[in-house]
Short mmCIF file of C-alpha atoms (C1' of nucleotides) and ligand atoms in Angstrom, two decimals:
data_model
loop_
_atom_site.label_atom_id
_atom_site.label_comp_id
_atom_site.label_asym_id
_atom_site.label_seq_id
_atom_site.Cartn_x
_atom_site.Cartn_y
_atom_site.Cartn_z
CA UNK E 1 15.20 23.92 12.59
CA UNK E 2 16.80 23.54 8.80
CA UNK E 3 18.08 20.33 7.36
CA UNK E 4 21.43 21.43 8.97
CA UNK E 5 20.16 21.87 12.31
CA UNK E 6 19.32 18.68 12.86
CA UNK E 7 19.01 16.80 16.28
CA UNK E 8 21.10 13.51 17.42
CA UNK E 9 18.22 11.16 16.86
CA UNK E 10 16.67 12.97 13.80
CA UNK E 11 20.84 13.04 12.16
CA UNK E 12 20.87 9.30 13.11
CA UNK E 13 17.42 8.20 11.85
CA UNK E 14 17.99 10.46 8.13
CA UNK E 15 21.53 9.31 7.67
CA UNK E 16 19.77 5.52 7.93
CA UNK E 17 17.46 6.02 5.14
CA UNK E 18 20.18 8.52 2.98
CA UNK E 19 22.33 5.26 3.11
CA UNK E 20 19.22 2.27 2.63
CA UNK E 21 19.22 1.38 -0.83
CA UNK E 22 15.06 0.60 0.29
CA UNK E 23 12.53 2.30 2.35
CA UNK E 24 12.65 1.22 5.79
CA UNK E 25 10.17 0.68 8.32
CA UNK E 26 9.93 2.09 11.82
CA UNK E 27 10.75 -1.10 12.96
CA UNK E 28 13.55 -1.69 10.99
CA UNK E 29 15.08 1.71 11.46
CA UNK E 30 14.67 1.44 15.68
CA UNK E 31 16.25 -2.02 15.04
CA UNK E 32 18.81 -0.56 13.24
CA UNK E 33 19.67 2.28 15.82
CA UNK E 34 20.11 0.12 19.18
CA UNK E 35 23.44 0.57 18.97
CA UNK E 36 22.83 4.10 19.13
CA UNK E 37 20.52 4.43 21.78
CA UNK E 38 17.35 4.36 20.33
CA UNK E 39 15.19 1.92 22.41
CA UNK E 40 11.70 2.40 21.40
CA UNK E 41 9.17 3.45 18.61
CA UNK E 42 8.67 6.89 19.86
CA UNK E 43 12.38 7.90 19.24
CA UNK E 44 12.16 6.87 15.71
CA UNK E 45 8.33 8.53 14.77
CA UNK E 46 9.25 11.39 16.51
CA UNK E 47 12.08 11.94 14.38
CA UNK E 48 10.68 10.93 11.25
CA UNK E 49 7.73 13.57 12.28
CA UNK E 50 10.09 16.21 11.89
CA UNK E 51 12.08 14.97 8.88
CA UNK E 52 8.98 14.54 6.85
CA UNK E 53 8.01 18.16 7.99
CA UNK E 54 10.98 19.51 6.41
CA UNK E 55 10.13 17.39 3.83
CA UNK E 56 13.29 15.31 3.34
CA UNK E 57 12.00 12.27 4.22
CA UNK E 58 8.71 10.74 2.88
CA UNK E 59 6.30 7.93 4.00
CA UNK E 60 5.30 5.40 1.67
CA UNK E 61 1.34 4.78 2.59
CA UNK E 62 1.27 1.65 0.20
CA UNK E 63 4.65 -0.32 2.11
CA UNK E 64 3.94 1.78 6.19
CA UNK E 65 7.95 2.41 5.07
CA UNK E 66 10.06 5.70 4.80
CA UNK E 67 12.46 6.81 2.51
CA UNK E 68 14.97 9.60 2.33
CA UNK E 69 13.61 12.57 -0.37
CA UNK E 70 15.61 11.69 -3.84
CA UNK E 71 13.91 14.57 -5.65
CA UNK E 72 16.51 16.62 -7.84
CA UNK E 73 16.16 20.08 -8.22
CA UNK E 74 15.63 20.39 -11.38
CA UNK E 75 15.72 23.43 -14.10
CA UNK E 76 11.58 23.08 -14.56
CA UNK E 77 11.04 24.09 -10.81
CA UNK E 78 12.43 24.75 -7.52
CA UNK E 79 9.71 23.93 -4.80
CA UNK E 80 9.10 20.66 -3.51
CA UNK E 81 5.34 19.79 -4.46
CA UNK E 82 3.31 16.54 -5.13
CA UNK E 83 5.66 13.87 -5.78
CA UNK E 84 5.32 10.07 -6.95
CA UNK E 85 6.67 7.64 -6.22
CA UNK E 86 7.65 4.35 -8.49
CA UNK E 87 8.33 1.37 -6.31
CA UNK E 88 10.07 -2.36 -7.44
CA UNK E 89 8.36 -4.84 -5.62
CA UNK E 90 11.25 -7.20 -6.27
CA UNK E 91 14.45 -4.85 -5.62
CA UNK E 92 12.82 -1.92 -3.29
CA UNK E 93 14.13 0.62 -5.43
CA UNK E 94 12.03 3.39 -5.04
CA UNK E 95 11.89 6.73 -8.07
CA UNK E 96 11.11 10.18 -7.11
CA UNK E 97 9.51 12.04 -9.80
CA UNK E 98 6.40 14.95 -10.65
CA UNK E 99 5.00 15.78 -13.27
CA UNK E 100 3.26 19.17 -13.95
CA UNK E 101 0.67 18.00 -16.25
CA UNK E 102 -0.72 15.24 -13.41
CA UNK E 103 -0.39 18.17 -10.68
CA UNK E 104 -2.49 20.14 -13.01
CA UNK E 105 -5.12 18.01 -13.75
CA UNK E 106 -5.62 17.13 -9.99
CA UNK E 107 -5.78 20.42 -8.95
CA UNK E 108 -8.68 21.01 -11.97
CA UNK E 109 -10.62 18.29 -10.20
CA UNK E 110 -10.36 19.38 -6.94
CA UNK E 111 -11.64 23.42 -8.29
CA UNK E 112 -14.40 21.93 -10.12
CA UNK E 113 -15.29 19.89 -7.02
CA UNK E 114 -14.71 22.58 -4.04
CA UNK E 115 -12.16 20.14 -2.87
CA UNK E 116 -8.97 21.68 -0.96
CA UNK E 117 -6.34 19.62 -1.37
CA UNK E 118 -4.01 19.24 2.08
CA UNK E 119 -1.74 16.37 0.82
CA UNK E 120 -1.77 14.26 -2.34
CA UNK E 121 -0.07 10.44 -2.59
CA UNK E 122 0.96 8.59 -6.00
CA UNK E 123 2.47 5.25 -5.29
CA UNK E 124 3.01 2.93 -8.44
CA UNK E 125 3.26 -0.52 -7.38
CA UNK E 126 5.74 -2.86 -9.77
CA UNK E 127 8.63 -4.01 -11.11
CA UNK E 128 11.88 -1.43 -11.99
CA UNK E 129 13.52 -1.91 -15.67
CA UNK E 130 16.26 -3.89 -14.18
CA UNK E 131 14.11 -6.41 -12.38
CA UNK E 132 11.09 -6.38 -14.92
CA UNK E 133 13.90 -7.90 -17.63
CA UNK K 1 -17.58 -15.99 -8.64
CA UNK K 2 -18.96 -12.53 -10.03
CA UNK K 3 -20.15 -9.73 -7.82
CA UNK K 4 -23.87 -11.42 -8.68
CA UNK K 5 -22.82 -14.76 -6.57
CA UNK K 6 -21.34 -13.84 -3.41
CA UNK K 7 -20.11 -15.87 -0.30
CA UNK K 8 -22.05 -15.06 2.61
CA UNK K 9 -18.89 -13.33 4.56
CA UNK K 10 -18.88 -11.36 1.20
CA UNK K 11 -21.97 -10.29 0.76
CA UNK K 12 -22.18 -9.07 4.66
CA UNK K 13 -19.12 -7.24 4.57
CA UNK K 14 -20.02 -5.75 0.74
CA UNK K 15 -22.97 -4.68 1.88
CA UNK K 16 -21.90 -3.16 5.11
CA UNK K 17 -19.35 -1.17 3.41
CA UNK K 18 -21.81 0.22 0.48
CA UNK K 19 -23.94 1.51 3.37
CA UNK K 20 -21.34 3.27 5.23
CA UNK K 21 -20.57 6.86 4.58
CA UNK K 22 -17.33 6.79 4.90
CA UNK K 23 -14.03 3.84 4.53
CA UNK K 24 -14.12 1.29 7.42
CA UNK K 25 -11.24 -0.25 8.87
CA UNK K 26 -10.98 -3.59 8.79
CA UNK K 27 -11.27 -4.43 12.78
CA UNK K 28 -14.58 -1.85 12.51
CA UNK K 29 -16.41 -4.46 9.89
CA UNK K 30 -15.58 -7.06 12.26
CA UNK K 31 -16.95 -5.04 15.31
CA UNK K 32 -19.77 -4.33 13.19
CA UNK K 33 -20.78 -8.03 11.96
CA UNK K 34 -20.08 -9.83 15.35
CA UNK K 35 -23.87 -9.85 15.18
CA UNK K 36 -23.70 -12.24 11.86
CA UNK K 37 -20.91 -14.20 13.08
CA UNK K 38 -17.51 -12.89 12.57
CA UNK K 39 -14.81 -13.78 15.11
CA UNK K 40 -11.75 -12.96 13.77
CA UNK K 41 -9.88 -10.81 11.49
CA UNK K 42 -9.11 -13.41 9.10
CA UNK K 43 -12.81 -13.43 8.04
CA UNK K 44 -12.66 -9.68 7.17
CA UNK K 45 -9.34 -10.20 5.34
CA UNK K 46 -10.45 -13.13 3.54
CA UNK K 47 -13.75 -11.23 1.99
CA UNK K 48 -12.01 -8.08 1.72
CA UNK K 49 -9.43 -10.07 -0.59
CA UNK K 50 -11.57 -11.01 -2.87
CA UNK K 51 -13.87 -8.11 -2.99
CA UNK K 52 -10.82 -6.11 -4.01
CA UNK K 53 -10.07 -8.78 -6.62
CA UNK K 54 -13.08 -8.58 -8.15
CA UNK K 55 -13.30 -4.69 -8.14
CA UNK K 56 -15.81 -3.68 -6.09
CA UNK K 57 -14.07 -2.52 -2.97
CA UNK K 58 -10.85 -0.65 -2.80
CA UNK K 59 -8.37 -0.27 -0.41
CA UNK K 60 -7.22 3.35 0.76
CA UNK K 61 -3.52 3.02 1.45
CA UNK K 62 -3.67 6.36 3.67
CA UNK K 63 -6.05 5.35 6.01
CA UNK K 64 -5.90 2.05 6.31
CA UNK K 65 -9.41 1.49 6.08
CA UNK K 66 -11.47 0.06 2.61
CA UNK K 67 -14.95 1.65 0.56
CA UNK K 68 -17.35 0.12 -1.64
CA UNK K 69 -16.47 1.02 -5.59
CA UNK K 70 -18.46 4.23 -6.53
CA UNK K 71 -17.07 4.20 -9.97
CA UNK K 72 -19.37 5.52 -12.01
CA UNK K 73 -19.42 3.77 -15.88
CA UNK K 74 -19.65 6.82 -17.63
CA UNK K 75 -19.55 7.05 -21.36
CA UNK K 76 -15.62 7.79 -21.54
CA UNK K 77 -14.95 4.61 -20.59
CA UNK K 78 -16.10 0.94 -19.36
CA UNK K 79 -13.54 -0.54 -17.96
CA UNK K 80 -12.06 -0.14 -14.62
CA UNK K 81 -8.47 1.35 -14.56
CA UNK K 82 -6.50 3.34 -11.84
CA UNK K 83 -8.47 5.83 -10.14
CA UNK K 84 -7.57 8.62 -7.58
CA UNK K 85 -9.35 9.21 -4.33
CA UNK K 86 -10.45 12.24 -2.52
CA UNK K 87 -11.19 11.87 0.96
CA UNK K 88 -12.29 14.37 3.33
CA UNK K 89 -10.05 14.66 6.80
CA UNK K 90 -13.75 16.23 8.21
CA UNK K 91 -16.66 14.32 7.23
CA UNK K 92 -14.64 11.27 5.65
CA UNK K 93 -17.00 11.53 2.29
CA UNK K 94 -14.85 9.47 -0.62
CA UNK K 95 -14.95 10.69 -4.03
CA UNK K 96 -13.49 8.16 -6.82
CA UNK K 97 -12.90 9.28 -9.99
CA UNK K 98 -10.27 9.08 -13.29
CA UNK K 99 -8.69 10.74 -15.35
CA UNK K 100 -7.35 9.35 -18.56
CA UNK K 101 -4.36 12.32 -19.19
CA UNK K 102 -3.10 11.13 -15.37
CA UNK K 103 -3.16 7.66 -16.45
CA UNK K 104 -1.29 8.87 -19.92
CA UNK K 105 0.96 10.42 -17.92
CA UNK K 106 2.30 7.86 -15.37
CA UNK K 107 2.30 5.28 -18.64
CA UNK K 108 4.19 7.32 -20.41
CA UNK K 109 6.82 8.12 -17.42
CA UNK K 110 6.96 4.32 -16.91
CA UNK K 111 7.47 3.73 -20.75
CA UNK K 112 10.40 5.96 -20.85
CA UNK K 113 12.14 4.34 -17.65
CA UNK K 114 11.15 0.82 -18.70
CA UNK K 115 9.21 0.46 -15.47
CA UNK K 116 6.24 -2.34 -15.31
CA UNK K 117 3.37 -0.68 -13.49
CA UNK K 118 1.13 -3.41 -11.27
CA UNK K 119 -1.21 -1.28 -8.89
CA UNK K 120 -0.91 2.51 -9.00
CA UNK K 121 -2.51 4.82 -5.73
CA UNK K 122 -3.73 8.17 -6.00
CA UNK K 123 -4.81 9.44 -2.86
CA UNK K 124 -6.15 13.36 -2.39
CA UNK K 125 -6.56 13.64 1.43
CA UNK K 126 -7.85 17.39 2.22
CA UNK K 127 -11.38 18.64 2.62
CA UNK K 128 -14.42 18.66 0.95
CA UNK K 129 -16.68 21.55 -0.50
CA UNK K 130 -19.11 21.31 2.37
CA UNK K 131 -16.16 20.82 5.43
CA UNK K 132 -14.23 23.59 3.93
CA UNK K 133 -16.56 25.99 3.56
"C1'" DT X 1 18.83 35.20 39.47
"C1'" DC X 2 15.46 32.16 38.92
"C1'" DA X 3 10.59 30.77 37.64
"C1'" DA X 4 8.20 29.87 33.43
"C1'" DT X 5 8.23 28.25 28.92
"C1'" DT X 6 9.48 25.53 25.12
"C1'" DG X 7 11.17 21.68 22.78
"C1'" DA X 8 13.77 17.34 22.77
"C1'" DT X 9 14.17 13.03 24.99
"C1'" DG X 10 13.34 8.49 27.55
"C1'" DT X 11 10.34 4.68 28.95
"C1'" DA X 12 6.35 1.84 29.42
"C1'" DA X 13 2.09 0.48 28.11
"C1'" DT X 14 -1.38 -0.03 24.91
"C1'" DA X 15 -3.90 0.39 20.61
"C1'" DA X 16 -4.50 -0.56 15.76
"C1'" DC X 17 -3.58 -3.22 11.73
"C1'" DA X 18 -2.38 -7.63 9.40
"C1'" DT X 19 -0.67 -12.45 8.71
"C1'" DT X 20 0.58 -17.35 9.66
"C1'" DA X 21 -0.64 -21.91 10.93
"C1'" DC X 22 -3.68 -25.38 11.40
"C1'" DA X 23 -8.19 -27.62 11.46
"C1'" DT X 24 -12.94 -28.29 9.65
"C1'" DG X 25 -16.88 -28.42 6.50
"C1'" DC X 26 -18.81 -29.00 1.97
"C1'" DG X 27 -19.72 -29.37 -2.62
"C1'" DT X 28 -17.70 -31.30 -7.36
"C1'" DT X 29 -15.30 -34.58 -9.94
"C1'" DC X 30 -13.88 -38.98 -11.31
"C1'" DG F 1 -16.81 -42.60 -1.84
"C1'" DA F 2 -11.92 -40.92 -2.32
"C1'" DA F 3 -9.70 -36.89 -3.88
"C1'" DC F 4 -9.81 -32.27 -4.69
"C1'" DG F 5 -10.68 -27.33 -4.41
"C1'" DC F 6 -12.36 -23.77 -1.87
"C1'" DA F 7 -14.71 -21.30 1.74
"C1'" DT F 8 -14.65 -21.17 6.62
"C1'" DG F 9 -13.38 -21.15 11.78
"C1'" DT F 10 -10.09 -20.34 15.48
"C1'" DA F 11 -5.91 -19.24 17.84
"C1'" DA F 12 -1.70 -17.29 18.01
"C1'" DT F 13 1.51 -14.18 16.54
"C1'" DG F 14 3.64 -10.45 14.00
"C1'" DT F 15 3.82 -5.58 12.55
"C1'" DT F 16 2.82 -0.73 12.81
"C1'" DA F 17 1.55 3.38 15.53
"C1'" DT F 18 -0.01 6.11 19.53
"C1'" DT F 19 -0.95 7.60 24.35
"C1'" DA F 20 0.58 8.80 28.84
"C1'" DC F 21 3.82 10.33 31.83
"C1'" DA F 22 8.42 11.71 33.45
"C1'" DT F 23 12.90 14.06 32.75
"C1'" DC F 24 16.24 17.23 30.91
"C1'" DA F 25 18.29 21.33 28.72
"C1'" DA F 26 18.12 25.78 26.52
"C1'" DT F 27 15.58 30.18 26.30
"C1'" DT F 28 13.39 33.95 28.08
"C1'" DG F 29 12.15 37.68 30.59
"C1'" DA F 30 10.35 39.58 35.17
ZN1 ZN Y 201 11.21 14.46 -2.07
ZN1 ZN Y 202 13.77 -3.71 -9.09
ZN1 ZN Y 203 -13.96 1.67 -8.13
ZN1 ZN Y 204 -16.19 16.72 4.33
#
DNA sequence: TCAATTGATGTAATAACATTACATGCGTTC
DNA sequence: GAACGCATGTAATGTTATTACATCAATTGA
């Protein structure tokens, strides 16, 4: 199933966090969808399963919150690799970026170590330009 | 308080974790020190708190669970910055290390968006050289 | 056609992780 | 020794995530 073959509760639960100017919890997003039918935590992780599989939605490990994918395509590259993630601790606003050079230097590690890499998380924890003022 | 003048709760849950083999969640240590007179979470929390404050434990955001600092004070540095994990989905073996052109990097994103970095994670989950072989 | 399969869904219960609130004990300071 | 700071103890609650089981609809292919 693409991004434009989406299910009822998987449509409901990424239009949410394409419209939440924050990550959301679970909670908040089953909270969120009564009025639509959703009644319990299942609905919600089983959608955000398959969202995060076709990787337009993320998980934030550091906040247990989601957040719709905000990556742009941009001219250096067209695949969606290692990401990270800036967070405001005082707004929510959360930045979407990579960076070659970091991806580079972690995979380097993981050769010289053996190390296969499955899944790699950079969350920076702080305060956004417009709150940090 | 240094590292060299622990609280008892501390010390037992300090020394607990730099004997495990892999990161411990927090209801585990309590399981584990019922024995020396835990009760409740709170006690974990508390010494896990300041353990982190003071450097010598770390929390992994993916798991949910905490490790003893293996930072190793080699010569390229003495102080304790951001470091990335790897942690192996097999045997659960923890590898911390750093990498000073990672940390240029992420400074150097956050300089140019005016972003005030607090607490950055790395996280590599995957497997090791032994569990992948 | 219709049984078998697959995948999405619904519901309840439970497990796992973390915090709040309040009380107690125990040194140090003045 | 009163006041204070700080570590501790205990209970209750809040938050996040999973397991187990039942139902439903679309697909498939004998
Ligand atoms: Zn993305
Ligand atoms: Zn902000
Ligand atoms: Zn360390
Ligand atoms: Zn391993």
């Amino acid at each position: 199933m693409s991004t434009l073959n989406l299910t009822k509760n998987q449509s409901l639960v990424l239009d949410l966090l394409s419209r939440a100017d924050q990550p959301l919890s679970a909670y908040t997003i089953l909270d969120r969808l009564r009025d639509h039918g959703f009644r319990a935590p299942l609905q919600v992780y089983r959608a955000l399963e398959k969202l995060q599989e076709m990787g337009v939605v993320h998980r934030l490990e550091s906040l247990n919150s989601f957040v719709a994918c905000s990556h742009q395509e941009e001219a250096c590259c067209s695949h969606h690799g290692t990401v990270a993630f800036a967070i405001c601790d005082s707004c929510g606003q959360v930045s979407e970026f990579h960076d070659h050079t970091i991806d580079d230097r972690l995979a380097e590690w993981a050769r010289q170590k053996g190390f296969k890499s499955e899944k790699t998380t950079i969350e920076i924890r702080g305060l956004c330009s417009a709150c940090a003022a």
